[in-house]
GROMACS .gro file of C-alpha atoms in nm:
model
  121
    1VAL     CA    1  -6.475  -1.020  -4.943
    2GLN     CA    2  -6.350  -0.646  -4.894
    3LEU     CA    3  -6.568  -0.354  -4.985
    4VAL     CA    4  -6.424  -0.012  -4.997
    5GLU     CA    5  -6.677   0.298  -5.045
    6SER     CA    6  -6.518   0.636  -5.215
    7GLY     CA    7  -6.696   0.956  -5.345
    8GLY     CA    8  -6.823   1.102  -5.051
    9GLY     CA    9  -6.789   1.488  -4.981
   10LEU     CA   10  -6.962   1.825  -4.920
   11VAL     CA   11  -7.193   1.970  -5.175
   12GLN     CA   12  -7.452   2.218  -5.188
   13PRO     CA   13  -7.838   2.138  -5.242
   14GLY     CA   14  -7.913   2.047  -5.567
   15GLU     CA   15  -7.587   1.940  -5.651
   16SER     CA   16  -7.473   1.566  -5.739
   17LEU     CA   17  -7.217   1.294  -5.614
   18ARG     CA   18  -7.117   0.974  -5.738
   19LEU     CA   19  -7.015   0.683  -5.493
   20SER     CA   20  -6.813   0.405  -5.568
   21CYS     CA   21  -6.809   0.063  -5.404
   22ALA     CA   22  -6.521  -0.149  -5.506
   23ALA     CA   23  -6.533  -0.521  -5.417
   24SER     CA   24  -6.222  -0.732  -5.366
   25GLY     CA   25  -6.143  -1.091  -5.261
   26ARG     CA   26  -6.409  -1.385  -5.281
   27THR     CA   27  -6.699  -1.233  -5.485
   28PHE     CA   28  -7.034  -1.418  -5.579
   29SER     CA   29  -7.205  -1.363  -5.900
   30SER     CA   30  -7.550  -1.426  -5.731
   31TRP     CA   31  -7.474  -1.143  -5.465
   32THR     CA   32  -7.694  -0.831  -5.414
   33MET     CA   33  -7.491  -0.512  -5.344
   34GLY     CA   34  -7.663  -0.234  -5.126
   35TRP     CA   35  -7.629   0.119  -5.024
   36PHE     CA   36  -7.749   0.203  -4.697
   37ARG     CA   37  -7.710   0.542  -4.484
   38GLN     CA   38  -7.681   0.643  -4.131
   39ALA     CA   39  -7.734   0.977  -3.995
   40PRO     CA   40  -7.644   1.097  -3.648
   41GLY     CA   41  -7.870   0.977  -3.394
   42LYS     CA   42  -8.078   0.745  -3.648
   43GLU     CA   43  -8.068   0.383  -3.728
   44ARG     CA   44  -7.878   0.290  -4.048
   45GLU     CA   45  -8.167   0.278  -4.342
   46PHE     CA   46  -8.169   0.120  -4.708
   47VAL     CA   47  -8.122   0.353  -4.996
   48ALA     CA   48  -8.055   0.121  -5.289
   49ALA     CA   49  -7.968  -0.220  -5.413
   50ILE     CA   50  -7.884  -0.412  -5.718
   51ASN     CA   51  -7.873  -0.798  -5.815
   52TRP     CA   52  -7.552  -0.882  -5.942
   53SER     CA   53  -7.668  -1.173  -6.162
   54ASP     CA   54  -7.986  -0.982  -6.325
   55SER     CA   55  -7.922  -0.615  -6.235
   56ASN     CA   56  -8.276  -0.582  -6.084
   57THR     CA   57  -8.268  -0.270  -5.878
   58TYR     CA   58  -8.444  -0.153  -5.565
   59TYR     CA   59  -8.478   0.185  -5.409
   60ALA     CA   60  -8.611   0.349  -5.113
   61ASP     CA   61  -8.929   0.579  -5.159
   62SER     CA   62  -8.707   0.859  -5.038
   63VAL     CA   63  -8.446   0.857  -5.312
   64LYS     CA   64  -8.646   0.713  -5.620
   65GLY     CA   65  -8.605   0.931  -5.932
   66ARG     CA   66  -8.292   1.107  -5.766
   67PHE     CA   67  -8.061   0.814  -5.698
   68THR     CA   68  -7.952   0.550  -5.948
   69ILE     CA   69  -7.731   0.228  -5.858
   70PHE     CA   70  -7.553   0.065  -6.134
   71ARG     CA   71  -7.246  -0.162  -6.162
   72ASP     CA   72  -6.924  -0.238  -6.367
   73SER     CA   73  -6.897  -0.625  -6.348
   74ALA     CA   74  -6.559  -0.612  -6.505
   75LYS     CA   75  -6.427  -0.393  -6.217
   76ASN     CA   76  -6.610  -0.545  -5.947
   77THR     CA   77  -6.771  -0.207  -5.854
   78VAL     CA   78  -7.100  -0.075  -5.760
   79PHE     CA   79  -7.186   0.287  -5.804
   80LEU     CA   80  -7.481   0.502  -5.650
   81GLN     CA   81  -7.530   0.843  -5.860
   82MET     CA   82  -7.693   1.087  -5.643
   83ASN     CA   83  -7.875   1.376  -5.804
   84SER     CA   84  -8.061   1.676  -5.659
   85LEU     CA   85  -7.908   1.615  -5.326
   86LYS     CA   86  -8.120   1.738  -4.992
   87PRO     CA   87  -8.003   1.833  -4.684
   88GLU     CA   88  -8.166   1.535  -4.541
   89ASP     CA   89  -7.943   1.320  -4.752
   90THR     CA   90  -7.665   1.411  -4.507
   91ALA     CA   91  -7.543   1.079  -4.372
   92VAL     CA   92  -7.268   0.830  -4.376
   93TYR     CA   93  -7.281   0.595  -4.666
   94TYR     CA   94  -7.224   0.234  -4.653
   95CYS     CA   95  -7.172  -0.033  -4.926
   96ALA     CA   96  -7.277  -0.381  -4.811
   97ALA     CA   97  -7.331  -0.750  -4.987
   98SER     CA   98  -7.588  -0.980  -4.934
   99PHE     CA   99  -7.686  -1.363  -5.060
  100TYR     CA  100  -8.011  -1.247  -5.084
  101ALA     CA  101  -8.221  -1.016  -5.293
  102THR     CA  102  -8.319  -0.814  -4.978
  103THR     CA  103  -8.348  -0.433  -4.845
  104ARG     CA  104  -8.310  -0.556  -4.482
  105VAL     CA  105  -8.009  -0.453  -4.328
  106ASN     CA  106  -7.948  -0.741  -4.107
  107GLU     CA  107  -7.934  -0.961  -4.428
  108TYR     CA  108  -7.635  -0.799  -4.548
  109VAL     CA  109  -7.313  -0.999  -4.437
  110CYS     CA  110  -7.038  -0.774  -4.556
  111TRP     CA  111  -6.989  -0.415  -4.515
  112GLY     CA  112  -6.744  -0.124  -4.633
  113GLN     CA  113  -6.600   0.152  -4.382
  114GLY     CA  114  -6.853   0.418  -4.497
  115THR     CA  115  -6.810   0.752  -4.661
  116GLN     CA  116  -6.948   1.078  -4.529
  117VAL     CA  117  -7.223   1.264  -4.741
  118THR     CA  118  -7.275   1.628  -4.656
  119VAL     CA  119  -7.542   1.844  -4.811
  120SER     CA  120  -7.539   2.180  -4.693
  121SER     CA  121  -7.550   2.541  -4.826
   0.00000   0.00000   0.00000
């Protein structure tokens, strides 16, 4: 399976962005799709995830109430709507897929190339 992210960019604090992750190739109805991010000098961290089968969602505490993950099954695409962005949200954002309903980085087996999100005034 191939995952391709898009939608990153430079925004000011308080603004919004929507990231997209398009999956192609072999896909699985039982997968969990997740978003992770990595800032310079920091470890990759979990942001949000959604179970493809039942649409259950999971969020990191740092983004709850500001970010929303959702999917378009017909297009095999997962989205991350990011509102009220803060400078600390600046990072490269990665889309990933796992066979498990998990938030652990090492349990995701397929990764996209990443898209840069910069929040700065």
